[in-house]
Amino acid sequence: MTPRNVKRIILVTLAVVLLGISVQYGFGTAWQSQYTFAIAPAAKSKQPPAPAPKTAKPPAVQEPNTVMTPKPQSLSNRVVEYHINVSLREDARHLDGEQTVTWINPGKKTVSELYFHLYPNAFQSDKTTFMMESGGQLRQDKATSASQGHMQLNALQTLEGESLLPRLQYVQPDDGNENDFTLAKLRLPEPLEPGKSVTLRMSYEVKLPEVFARMGYSGSFVMAGQWFPKVAVYETAGTRGRTSEGWNVHQYHGNSEFYSDFGIYSVRIQVPEAYTVAATGFQTKPIEVKNEAKVYQFYADDVHDFAWAASPDFVYEEAAYSDTGIPGVRIKLYLDPSHAALKDRYMHAAKSALSNYAKWYGQYPYTTLSIVVPPKGAGGAGGMEYPTLVTAFSAEKPNPGYDLERTVVHEIGHQYWYGMVASNEFEEAWLDEGFTSYAEDKVMEAAYGLTPNLRLEASYMTDPAPLKQPSWAYGSHTQYAENVYMRAKLVLVGIENQVGTRTMQKILRTYFQKYKFKHPSTADFQRVVEQVTKTKWHDYFSQYVYDDQMADFSVEAIHVRPVKEDGKPMYESVVLIKRNGGTNGEIPIVMQFTDGTRVTKNWAAGETHIQYKQVHDAPLEWAVVDPNHTNVLDNKVINNFMQAQLPESSRARWSLGAAKLIEGLLGSLSW
């Protein structure tokens, strides 16, 4: 036996003892979790590139061919309008697009330039901002040698035919990276006055990357997300606390998702005849088949993005659904064949999500909701949200467990916080991801009886950071995910634990109803919390939203000594409790004595520490802070419990015994 092996035995013994204590005092479940991020698992293998079937006929399955008409009422300000004609080439690797885009100046100042997001250029080289920050990896999905892509603008003209391409300038306002071409500024020929509009014509080519980051191809499957030149958001004064109006523009970053303005989309999509298309919005014309191609016409209004997916292998299912807050929606499933038998589970998850979100927060106003299941190997396209269209996990497993339902529920939750409330994911991602993660847990509990292990989730918080900061300011994707998904959710649960479930529901419903289609900020949400609760929440938001604090409390020390009181032998027990982070309402402290007596104290935690002195006819056995873990922002629960020190006489015997044990162990190491 070597000294290293002895050390291992000692460490294992200590671990077993600690585990035993945790189980004895109710902490055993802290080692288990039912929580998962709604992010895609690692793709085990990539399908080799294969050209799209040229002459194959569509599979003999139901086609998504329901024609609808737009509703007359407007729900948003509709700042922008797109008319797009896009074709998927036979190789299923390239898009050819033409678009007419009209932008209305929503401000009170004359505007002299427009900004366009050209997101496919993030994959142009390994020197773009996205690729350098992500390291060619998003979540657990990695770029391949085929994961390069780009967007080439072939034409940019006025309605009169004047070319504006010479006026286009690529800009990098966040990092000055000259190799990044994801944001372009266009100097207009004439300044645009408030309330006036400008219409431009554009044509472009997109080379799709092999999918690893939301868009691209995998075999014959295509995910077209962030695929067209998109006008940036011009924020008016008062929007998200702005004191003066102006453009909100950023490059495509490794952690960042997106931010766009509401508008109208009319999109004509041409694909090889064997393909089926899923897209934002609804079809306004029957599918047209000619010249070995299939043409779809989609329309969507009061949305801020448009995405579509295509595959010759989709198994299509559709169901009409109505409920409270859901006047009528067609739920459309585009299933990978390996998950076709799971259609009822996908449909149940979608209905459960829609029903609960509509009941809790407000009406789902759209007439369609599409769910796309990517094939095995296309994990980078999975677990993503777009207006009226979401992608589930890729079909890696024949029986994915509750990850199937959880992902669908999470992504549909985005229809509210990303889709309708439309937070700025560049600068305040927690308002989308954190709110969606919170809502997801509520649906999973209501529909499937699954409750999150918040104690364990809090322990994952090893690198807390402020929530109100740009997405790319986080040090890594892990830190980004820990904070904007998990810590943000815990901040919301922390509010709920203080105000109660009913009041929290009122807070979130009020926030949604007040700010849907309005792009709110963190300060807007704080004001709603304060208005509903009629309480100031400045300290709470300062600590946990604008700062990086957690609410860690510890039993710092316990001292027990025999005393006499009125001639009777008693024990004086002194317990020192310490606050190691922020405050989070009253914290319960439980002290148990050897005769079974328990004493509970509630500490407001206004100071950094407090000392409790108890004189009792039995010695203190142990003390614990927050035994029921009502303080969900405590990320170091291991220091919440302490066994009391033994009385002096017992301690002497224990010390002698410990000395003999250590002496024996040291003796075994001699040679």
CSV table of C-alpha atoms in Angstrom, one decimal, residues 115-125 127-131 133 149-151 153 168-175 177-185 215 226 228-232 249-254 258 426:
chain,number,residue,atom,x,y,z
A,115,TYR,CA,-28.2,49.2,-40.7
A,116,PHE,CA,-28.5,45.6,-41.9
A,117,HIS,CA,-27.6,42.4,-40.1
A,118,LEU,CA,-25.9,39.9,-42.4
A,119,TYR,CA,-25.7,37.0,-40.0
A,120,PRO,CA,-24.5,34.3,-42.5
A,121,ASN,CA,-21.1,36.1,-42.7
A,122,ALA,CA,-20.4,34.9,-39.2
A,123,PHE,CA,-19.3,31.7,-40.8
A,124,GLN,CA,-17.1,33.3,-43.4
A,125,SER,CA,-13.8,32.4,-41.7
A,127,LYS,CA,-11.5,35.2,-37.9
A,128,THR,CA,-15.0,36.5,-37.6
A,129,THR,CA,-16.2,37.7,-34.1
A,130,PHE,CA,-18.6,34.8,-33.8
A,131,MET,CA,-16.0,32.2,-34.6
A,133,GLU,CA,-15.6,34.0,-29.5
A,149,GLY,CA,-20.7,30.0,-45.2
A,150,HIS,CA,-21.4,33.5,-46.2
A,151,MET,CA,-23.8,36.0,-47.6
A,153,LEU,CA,-25.0,41.0,-51.7
A,168,LEU,CA,-22.5,50.2,-48.1
A,169,GLN,CA,-19.9,50.0,-45.4
A,170,TYR,CA,-19.2,47.1,-43.1
A,171,VAL,CA,-18.9,48.2,-39.5
A,172,GLN,CA,-17.8,46.6,-36.2
A,173,PRO,CA,-19.0,48.8,-33.4
A,174,ASP,CA,-18.4,46.2,-30.6
A,175,ASP,CA,-14.8,45.1,-31.2
A,177,ASN,CA,-12.7,43.3,-35.9
A,178,GLU,CA,-11.9,44.1,-39.5
A,179,ASN,CA,-12.6,40.5,-40.5
A,180,ASP,CA,-16.2,40.6,-39.3
A,181,PHE,CA,-18.9,41.4,-41.9
A,182,THR,CA,-22.1,40.7,-40.0
A,183,LEU,CA,-23.2,44.3,-39.8
A,184,ALA,CA,-23.4,46.8,-42.6
A,185,LYS,CA,-24.3,50.5,-42.6
A,215,MET,CA,-28.5,27.6,-39.4
A,226,GLN,CA,-31.1,34.4,-39.8
A,228,PHE,CA,-31.7,37.2,-45.1
A,229,PRO,CA,-30.4,40.8,-44.8
A,230,LYS,CA,-32.4,42.1,-41.8
A,231,VAL,CA,-32.9,45.7,-40.8
A,232,ALA,CA,-31.6,46.6,-37.3
A,249,VAL,CA,-26.6,47.8,-33.5
A,250,HIS,CA,-24.3,44.9,-32.7
A,251,GLN,CA,-22.3,42.3,-34.5
A,252,TYR,CA,-23.1,38.6,-34.3
A,253,HIS,CA,-21.4,37.3,-31.2
A,254,GLY,CA,-20.6,33.8,-29.9
A,258,PHE,CA,-31.0,38.4,-31.7
A,426,PHE,CA,-27.9,41.4,-27.4
